[in-house]
């Protein structure tokens, strides 16, 4: 039982390049989330998926797209990376039911030059 | 004004000390409250939920004050391993709107 996994752990991109961050969970959770964390800002929600087949914008969706490929996987795509997207990206999942506990992956540290 | 505000610290305390953090939130309709812990360069992990009546988990006590719109975390008998950043988390109405504070850094020294 690996929990929430993310790949890659580190990535350096040049401005304008594209890439996809992968996230998978093996806990059979319904909801999945993508956050970014910047110094002094806390975690900010980029997109979330309440259940398989649905996705919704969070607080800072511009410049990103997501795909909920199946119940396990939720990917985040940067179509044209910008230096402002340099950040640590965390994926999280949450089970169904009356709980707010989110389980986070180890994060992806992205630098855009 | 940020929706969830925390003193960034750092709080530097000796082992065995008692330390308290506060967190204020702006939305009076907020429903659920949590403290998460984040170690350096690691992912956040749930420390404890915060209930209206207050709750305790070992050395940790969480309190909620709805009238003044703040939550608190008290750590007694601090250990070196308590050194981390503590994130205040508030969930509002309307499903999935969960707001994370920027965190309070704690350093416990020998």
PDB file of C-alpha atoms in Angstrom:
ATOM      1  CA  UNK A   1       0.000   0.000   0.000  1.00  0.00           C
ATOM      2  CA  UNK A   2       1.968   2.984  -1.304  1.00  0.00           C
ATOM      3  CA  UNK A   3      -0.625   5.668  -0.541  1.00  0.00           C
ATOM      4  CA  UNK A   4      -0.266   8.641  -2.885  1.00  0.00           C
ATOM      5  CA  UNK A   5       2.631   8.594  -5.335  1.00  0.00           C
ATOM      6  CA  UNK A   6       3.852  11.394  -7.573  1.00  0.00           C
ATOM      7  CA  UNK A   7       6.267  11.470 -10.468  1.00  0.00           C
ATOM      8  CA  UNK A   8       8.656  13.019 -11.130  1.00  0.00           C
ATOM      9  CA  UNK A   9      10.130  14.191  -7.811  1.00  0.00           C
ATOM     10  CA  UNK A  10      12.149  16.961  -9.436  1.00  0.00           C
ATOM     11  CA  UNK A  11      11.933  18.671 -12.820  1.00  0.00           C
ATOM     12  CA  UNK A  12      13.592  21.625 -14.512  1.00  0.00           C
ATOM     13  CA  UNK A  13      11.869  23.126 -17.543  1.00  0.00           C
ATOM     14  CA  UNK A  14      12.589  25.976 -19.873  1.00  0.00           C
ATOM     15  CA  UNK A  15       9.960  28.648 -20.419  1.00  0.00           C
ATOM     16  CA  UNK A  16       7.427  27.443 -22.979  1.00  0.00           C
ATOM     17  CA  UNK A  17       8.037  23.734 -22.507  1.00  0.00           C
ATOM     18  CA  UNK A  18       5.194  21.443 -21.554  1.00  0.00           C
ATOM     19  CA  UNK A  19       5.026  18.571 -19.110  1.00  0.00           C
ATOM     20  CA  UNK A  20       2.628  16.375 -17.196  1.00  0.00           C
ATOM     21  CA  UNK A  21       2.850  15.648 -13.489  1.00  0.00           C
ATOM     22  CA  UNK A  22       1.533  12.233 -12.577  1.00  0.00           C
ATOM     23  CA  UNK A  23      -0.322  11.270  -9.417  1.00  0.00           C
ATOM     24  CA  UNK A  24      -1.747   7.919  -8.375  1.00  0.00           C
ATOM     25  CA  UNK A  25      -3.377   6.628  -5.209  1.00  0.00           C
ATOM     26  CA  UNK A  26      -4.082   3.056  -4.201  1.00  0.00           C
ATOM     27  CA  UNK A  27      -6.482   3.774  -1.335  1.00  0.00           C
ATOM     28  CA  UNK A  28      -9.659   3.693  -3.464  1.00  0.00           C
ATOM     29  CA  UNK A  29     -10.341   7.357  -2.630  1.00  0.00           C
ATOM     30  CA  UNK A  30     -12.985   9.239  -4.553  1.00  0.00           C
ATOM     31  CA  UNK A  31     -11.594  12.772  -4.416  1.00  0.00           C
ATOM     32  CA  UNK A  32      -8.214  13.944  -5.659  1.00  0.00           C
ATOM     33  CA  UNK A  33      -6.553  17.349  -5.600  1.00  0.00           C
ATOM     34  CA  UNK A  34      -3.641  19.282  -7.023  1.00  0.00           C
ATOM     35  CA  UNK A  35      -2.028  22.028  -4.939  1.00  0.00           C
ATOM     36  CA  UNK A  36       0.952  24.272  -5.339  1.00  0.00           C
ATOM     37  CA  UNK A  37       2.977  25.538  -2.392  1.00  0.00           C
ATOM     38  CA  UNK A  38       5.015  28.703  -2.557  1.00  0.00           C
ATOM     39  CA  UNK A  39       6.984  30.351   0.272  1.00  0.00           C
ATOM     40  CA  UNK A  40       4.733  32.412   2.510  1.00  0.00           C
ATOM     41  CA  UNK A  41       1.602  31.479   0.562  1.00  0.00           C
ATOM     42  CA  UNK A  42       0.446  28.184   1.967  1.00  0.00           C
ATOM     43  CA  UNK A  43      -0.998  25.502  -0.270  1.00  0.00           C
ATOM     44  CA  UNK A  44      -3.273  26.774  -3.008  1.00  0.00           C
ATOM     45  CA  UNK A  45      -5.731  24.531  -4.812  1.00  0.00           C
ATOM     46  CA  UNK A  46      -5.202  24.328  -8.564  1.00  0.00           C
ATOM     47  CA  UNK A  47      -7.809  21.744  -9.589  1.00  0.00           C
ATOM     48  CA  UNK A  48      -9.736  18.998  -7.902  1.00  0.00           C
ATOM     49  CA  UNK A  49     -11.745  15.949  -8.887  1.00  0.00           C
ATOM     50  CA  UNK A  50     -14.629  15.036  -6.626  1.00  0.00           C
ATOM     51  CA  UNK A  51     -15.044  11.678  -8.308  1.00  0.00           C
ATOM     52  CA  UNK A  52     -13.948   9.766 -11.360  1.00  0.00           C
ATOM     53  CA  UNK A  53     -15.038  11.598 -14.489  1.00  0.00           C
ATOM     54  CA  UNK A  54     -15.357  15.052 -12.935  1.00  0.00           C
ATOM     55  CA  UNK A  55     -12.872  17.897 -12.538  1.00  0.00           C
ATOM     56  CA  UNK A  56     -13.280  21.459 -11.279  1.00  0.00           C
ATOM     57  CA  UNK A  57     -11.172  24.565 -10.999  1.00  0.00           C
ATOM     58  CA  UNK A  58      -9.697  25.585  -7.709  1.00  0.00           C
ATOM     59  CA  UNK A  59      -8.200  28.878  -6.635  1.00  0.00           C
ATOM     60  CA  UNK A  60      -5.339  29.143  -9.183  1.00  0.00           C
ATOM     61  CA  UNK A  61      -6.200  27.104 -12.335  1.00  0.00           C
ATOM     62  CA  UNK A  62      -4.740  29.396 -15.011  1.00  0.00           C
ATOM     63  CA  UNK A  63      -1.961  27.767 -17.006  1.00  0.00           C
ATOM     64  CA  UNK A  64      -2.889  24.234 -15.973  1.00  0.00           C
ATOM     65  CA  UNK A  65      -5.089  21.410 -17.178  1.00  0.00           C
ATOM     66  CA  UNK A  66      -5.983  18.153 -15.476  1.00  0.00           C
ATOM     67  CA  UNK A  67      -7.178  14.688 -16.375  1.00  0.00           C
ATOM     68  CA  UNK A  68      -8.844  12.204 -14.059  1.00  0.00           C
ATOM     69  CA  UNK A  69      -7.812   9.174 -16.045  1.00  0.00           C
ATOM     70  CA  UNK A  70      -9.526   6.669 -13.745  1.00  0.00           C
ATOM     71  CA  UNK A  71     -10.237   6.408 -10.052  1.00  0.00           C
ATOM     72  CA  UNK A  72      -6.554   5.955  -9.221  1.00  0.00           C
ATOM     73  CA  UNK A  73      -4.884   8.571 -11.390  1.00  0.00           C
ATOM     74  CA  UNK A  74      -5.088  12.350 -11.616  1.00  0.00           C
ATOM     75  CA  UNK A  75      -2.581  14.168 -13.801  1.00  0.00           C
ATOM     76  CA  UNK A  76      -1.677  17.857 -14.017  1.00  0.00           C
ATOM     77  CA  UNK A  77      -0.446  19.339 -17.289  1.00  0.00           C
ATOM     78  CA  UNK A  78       1.467  22.538 -17.896  1.00  0.00           C
ATOM     79  CA  UNK A  79       1.004  23.365 -21.575  1.00  0.00           C
ATOM     80  CA  UNK A  80       3.503  26.237 -21.751  1.00  0.00           C
ATOM     81  CA  UNK A  81       5.523  26.558 -18.582  1.00  0.00           C
ATOM     82  CA  UNK A  82       6.287  30.007 -17.165  1.00  0.00           C
ATOM     83  CA  UNK A  83       8.740  31.028 -14.415  1.00  0.00           C
ATOM     84  CA  UNK A  84       5.743  31.909 -12.222  1.00  0.00           C
ATOM     85  CA  UNK A  85       4.911  28.200 -12.163  1.00  0.00           C
ATOM     86  CA  UNK A  86       8.116  27.398 -10.286  1.00  0.00           C
ATOM     87  CA  UNK A  87       6.763  25.770  -7.165  1.00  0.00           C
ATOM     88  CA  UNK A  88       6.304  22.569  -5.211  1.00  0.00           C
ATOM     89  CA  UNK A  89       3.273  20.636  -6.441  1.00  0.00           C
ATOM     90  CA  UNK A  90       1.382  18.290  -4.153  1.00  0.00           C
ATOM     91  CA  UNK A  91      -1.269  15.802  -5.090  1.00  0.00           C
ATOM     92  CA  UNK A  92      -3.730  14.675  -2.432  1.00  0.00           C
ATOM     93  CA  UNK A  93      -6.651  12.309  -2.122  1.00  0.00           C
ATOM     94  CA  UNK A  94      -9.608  11.981   0.218  1.00  0.00           C
ATOM     95  CA  UNK A  95     -11.965   9.109   0.849  1.00  0.00           C
ATOM     96  CA  UNK A  96     -15.717   9.394   0.454  1.00  0.00           C
ATOM     97  CA  UNK A  97     -17.867  10.026   3.452  1.00  0.00           C
ATOM     98  CA  UNK A  98     -17.850  12.507   6.273  1.00  0.00           C
ATOM     99  CA  UNK A  99     -14.151  13.096   6.552  1.00  0.00           C
ATOM    100  CA  UNK A 100     -11.933  15.975   5.606  1.00  0.00           C
ATOM    101  CA  UNK A 101      -8.620  14.225   6.004  1.00  0.00           C
ATOM    102  CA  UNK A 102      -6.510  14.569   2.910  1.00  0.00           C
ATOM    103  CA  UNK A 103      -3.564  12.290   2.191  1.00  0.00           C
ATOM    104  CA  UNK A 104      -0.705  13.939   0.355  1.00  0.00           C
ATOM    105  CA  UNK A 105       1.905  12.635  -2.022  1.00  0.00           C
ATOM    106  CA  UNK A 106       5.596  13.502  -1.535  1.00  0.00           C
ATOM    107  CA  UNK A 107       5.497  16.430  -3.950  1.00  0.00           C
ATOM    108  CA  UNK A 108       7.145  17.456  -7.215  1.00  0.00           C
ATOM    109  CA  UNK A 109       9.661  20.280  -7.122  1.00  0.00           C
ATOM    110  CA  UNK A 110       9.409  22.146 -10.417  1.00  0.00           C
ATOM    111  CA  UNK A 111      11.734  24.899 -11.592  1.00  0.00           C
ATOM    112  CA  UNK A 112      10.960  26.856 -14.754  1.00  0.00           C
ATOM    113  CA  UNK A 113      13.897  28.814 -16.138  1.00  0.00           C
TER     114      UNK A 113
ATOM    115  CA  UNK B   1      -7.135  40.040   4.194  1.00  0.00           C
ATOM    116  CA  UNK B   2      -6.172  36.385   3.844  1.00  0.00           C
ATOM    117  CA  UNK B   3      -8.915  33.865   4.543  1.00  0.00           C
ATOM    118  CA  UNK B   4      -6.700  31.989   6.978  1.00  0.00           C
ATOM    119  CA  UNK B   5      -3.895  33.786   8.776  1.00  0.00           C
ATOM    120  CA  UNK B   6      -1.092  32.420  10.896  1.00  0.00           C
ATOM    121  CA  UNK B   7       1.944  33.935  12.552  1.00  0.00           C
ATOM    122  CA  UNK B   8       4.802  32.586  10.411  1.00  0.00           C
ATOM    123  CA  UNK B   9       7.186  32.489  13.391  1.00  0.00           C
ATOM    124  CA  UNK B  10       9.642  30.997  13.802  1.00  0.00           C
ATOM    125  CA  UNK B  11       8.975  30.011  17.365  1.00  0.00           C
ATOM    126  CA  UNK B  12      12.204  28.895  19.025  1.00  0.00           C
ATOM    127  CA  UNK B  13      11.592  26.999  22.267  1.00  0.00           C
ATOM    128  CA  UNK B  14      13.648  24.721  24.507  1.00  0.00           C
ATOM    129  CA  UNK B  15      12.772  21.074  24.993  1.00  0.00           C
ATOM    130  CA  UNK B  16      10.075  20.657  27.595  1.00  0.00           C
ATOM    131  CA  UNK B  17       8.493  24.044  26.955  1.00  0.00           C
ATOM    132  CA  UNK B  18       4.835  24.677  26.266  1.00  0.00           C
ATOM    133  CA  UNK B  19       4.094  26.567  23.072  1.00  0.00           C
ATOM    134  CA  UNK B  20       0.842  27.774  21.534  1.00  0.00           C
ATOM    135  CA  UNK B  21      -0.092  28.854  18.030  1.00  0.00           C
ATOM    136  CA  UNK B  22      -3.181  30.717  16.936  1.00  0.00           C
ATOM    137  CA  UNK B  23      -4.825  30.888  13.558  1.00  0.00           C
ATOM    138  CA  UNK B  24      -7.615  33.257  12.516  1.00  0.00           C
ATOM    139  CA  UNK B  25     -10.117  32.706   9.731  1.00  0.00           C
ATOM    140  CA  UNK B  26     -12.309  35.250   7.991  1.00  0.00           C
ATOM    141  CA  UNK B  27     -15.332  33.224   6.876  1.00  0.00           C
ATOM    142  CA  UNK B  28     -17.764  32.875   9.747  1.00  0.00           C
ATOM    143  CA  UNK B  29     -19.560  30.089   7.865  1.00  0.00           C
ATOM    144  CA  UNK B  30     -16.492  27.824   7.992  1.00  0.00           C
ATOM    145  CA  UNK B  31     -17.416  24.327   9.061  1.00  0.00           C
ATOM    146  CA  UNK B  32     -14.354  22.200   9.713  1.00  0.00           C
ATOM    147  CA  UNK B  33     -10.968  22.952  11.166  1.00  0.00           C
ATOM    148  CA  UNK B  34      -7.703  21.053  11.259  1.00  0.00           C
ATOM    149  CA  UNK B  35      -4.049  21.243  12.114  1.00  0.00           C
ATOM    150  CA  UNK B  36      -1.592  19.629   9.713  1.00  0.00           C
ATOM    151  CA  UNK B  37       2.104  19.170  10.312  1.00  0.00           C
ATOM    152  CA  UNK B  38       4.696  19.575   7.569  1.00  0.00           C
ATOM    153  CA  UNK B  39       8.311  18.574   8.019  1.00  0.00           C
ATOM    154  CA  UNK B  40      10.987  20.321   5.989  1.00  0.00           C
ATOM    155  CA  UNK B  41      10.673  19.420   2.296  1.00  0.00           C
ATOM    156  CA  UNK B  42       7.995  16.821   3.033  1.00  0.00           C
ATOM    157  CA  UNK B  43       4.276  16.560   2.448  1.00  0.00           C
ATOM    158  CA  UNK B  44       1.687  17.832   4.954  1.00  0.00           C
ATOM    159  CA  UNK B  45       0.150  15.249   7.255  1.00  0.00           C
ATOM    160  CA  UNK B  46      -2.940  15.547   9.411  1.00  0.00           C
ATOM    161  CA  UNK B  47      -2.060  16.238  13.037  1.00  0.00           C
ATOM    162  CA  UNK B  48      -5.554  16.578  14.426  1.00  0.00           C
ATOM    163  CA  UNK B  49      -9.038  17.809  13.722  1.00  0.00           C
ATOM    164  CA  UNK B  50     -10.414  20.641  15.851  1.00  0.00           C
ATOM    165  CA  UNK B  51     -13.804  20.136  17.431  1.00  0.00           C
ATOM    166  CA  UNK B  52     -16.111  22.767  18.881  1.00  0.00           C
ATOM    167  CA  UNK B  53     -15.659  21.412  22.387  1.00  0.00           C
ATOM    168  CA  UNK B  54     -11.897  21.310  22.062  1.00  0.00           C
ATOM    169  CA  UNK B  55      -9.903  18.123  21.877  1.00  0.00           C
ATOM    170  CA  UNK B  56      -6.682  16.642  23.104  1.00  0.00           C
ATOM    171  CA  UNK B  57      -4.314  14.062  21.681  1.00  0.00           C
ATOM    172  CA  UNK B  58      -1.459  13.319  24.025  1.00  0.00           C
ATOM    173  CA  UNK B  59       0.646  16.456  24.350  1.00  0.00           C
ATOM    174  CA  UNK B  60      -1.418  18.331  21.785  1.00  0.00           C
ATOM    175  CA  UNK B  61      -4.576  20.313  22.528  1.00  0.00           C
ATOM    176  CA  UNK B  62      -6.685  22.066  19.904  1.00  0.00           C
ATOM    177  CA  UNK B  63      -9.342  24.679  20.616  1.00  0.00           C
ATOM    178  CA  UNK B  64     -11.917  26.442  18.472  1.00  0.00           C
ATOM    179  CA  UNK B  65     -13.359  29.859  19.257  1.00  0.00           C
ATOM    180  CA  UNK B  66     -16.162  30.536  16.783  1.00  0.00           C
ATOM    181  CA  UNK B  67     -17.102  33.899  18.285  1.00  0.00           C
ATOM    182  CA  UNK B  68     -13.621  35.287  17.687  1.00  0.00           C
ATOM    183  CA  UNK B  69     -12.981  33.108  14.633  1.00  0.00           C
ATOM    184  CA  UNK B  70      -9.748  31.514  15.650  1.00  0.00           C
ATOM    185  CA  UNK B  71      -8.349  28.102  16.398  1.00  0.00           C
ATOM    186  CA  UNK B  72      -5.379  27.291  18.549  1.00  0.00           C
ATOM    187  CA  UNK B  73      -2.860  24.509  19.006  1.00  0.00           C
ATOM    188  CA  UNK B  74      -1.076  23.962  22.304  1.00  0.00           C
ATOM    189  CA  UNK B  75       1.952  21.689  22.524  1.00  0.00           C
ATOM    190  CA  UNK B  76       3.074  20.665  25.980  1.00  0.00           C
ATOM    191  CA  UNK B  77       6.455  19.209  26.917  1.00  0.00           C
ATOM    192  CA  UNK B  78       7.948  20.013  23.502  1.00  0.00           C
ATOM    193  CA  UNK B  79      10.237  17.432  21.934  1.00  0.00           C
ATOM    194  CA  UNK B  80      12.984  17.935  19.377  1.00  0.00           C
ATOM    195  CA  UNK B  81      10.837  15.908  16.984  1.00  0.00           C
ATOM    196  CA  UNK B  82       8.067  18.509  17.203  1.00  0.00           C
ATOM    197  CA  UNK B  83      10.205  20.838  15.081  1.00  0.00           C
ATOM    198  CA  UNK B  84       8.130  21.374  11.941  1.00  0.00           C
ATOM    199  CA  UNK B  85       5.742  23.778  10.272  1.00  0.00           C
ATOM    200  CA  UNK B  86       2.161  23.659  11.539  1.00  0.00           C
ATOM    201  CA  UNK B  87      -0.544  24.423   9.004  1.00  0.00           C
ATOM    202  CA  UNK B  88      -3.961  25.667   9.991  1.00  0.00           C
ATOM    203  CA  UNK B  89      -6.661  24.349   7.654  1.00  0.00           C
ATOM    204  CA  UNK B  90     -10.235  25.556   7.376  1.00  0.00           C
ATOM    205  CA  UNK B  91     -13.004  24.101   5.256  1.00  0.00           C
ATOM    206  CA  UNK B  92     -15.868  26.337   4.291  1.00  0.00           C
ATOM    207  CA  UNK B  93     -19.245  25.646   2.858  1.00  0.00           C
ATOM    208  CA  UNK B  94     -19.936  24.564  -0.704  1.00  0.00           C
ATOM    209  CA  UNK B  95     -18.155  21.261  -0.880  1.00  0.00           C
ATOM    210  CA  UNK B  96     -14.453  21.341  -1.529  1.00  0.00           C
ATOM    211  CA  UNK B  97     -13.279  24.776  -0.549  1.00  0.00           C
ATOM    212  CA  UNK B  98     -10.453  23.973   1.835  1.00  0.00           C
ATOM    213  CA  UNK B  99      -8.078  26.790   2.728  1.00  0.00           C
ATOM    214  CA  UNK B 100      -4.580  26.213   4.068  1.00  0.00           C
ATOM    215  CA  UNK B 101      -2.762  28.773   6.134  1.00  0.00           C
ATOM    216  CA  UNK B 102       0.839  29.576   5.259  1.00  0.00           C
ATOM    217  CA  UNK B 103       2.055  27.818   8.396  1.00  0.00           C
ATOM    218  CA  UNK B 104       3.884  28.532  11.633  1.00  0.00           C
ATOM    219  CA  UNK B 105       7.433  27.276  11.976  1.00  0.00           C
ATOM    220  CA  UNK B 106       8.493  25.718  15.249  1.00  0.00           C
ATOM    221  CA  UNK B 107      12.055  24.931  16.273  1.00  0.00           C
ATOM    222  CA  UNK B 108      12.566  22.970  19.473  1.00  0.00           C
ATOM    223  CA  UNK B 109      16.146  23.068  20.705  1.00  0.00           C
ATOM    224  CA  UNK B 110      17.992  20.904  23.200  1.00  0.00           C
TER     225      UNK B 110
END
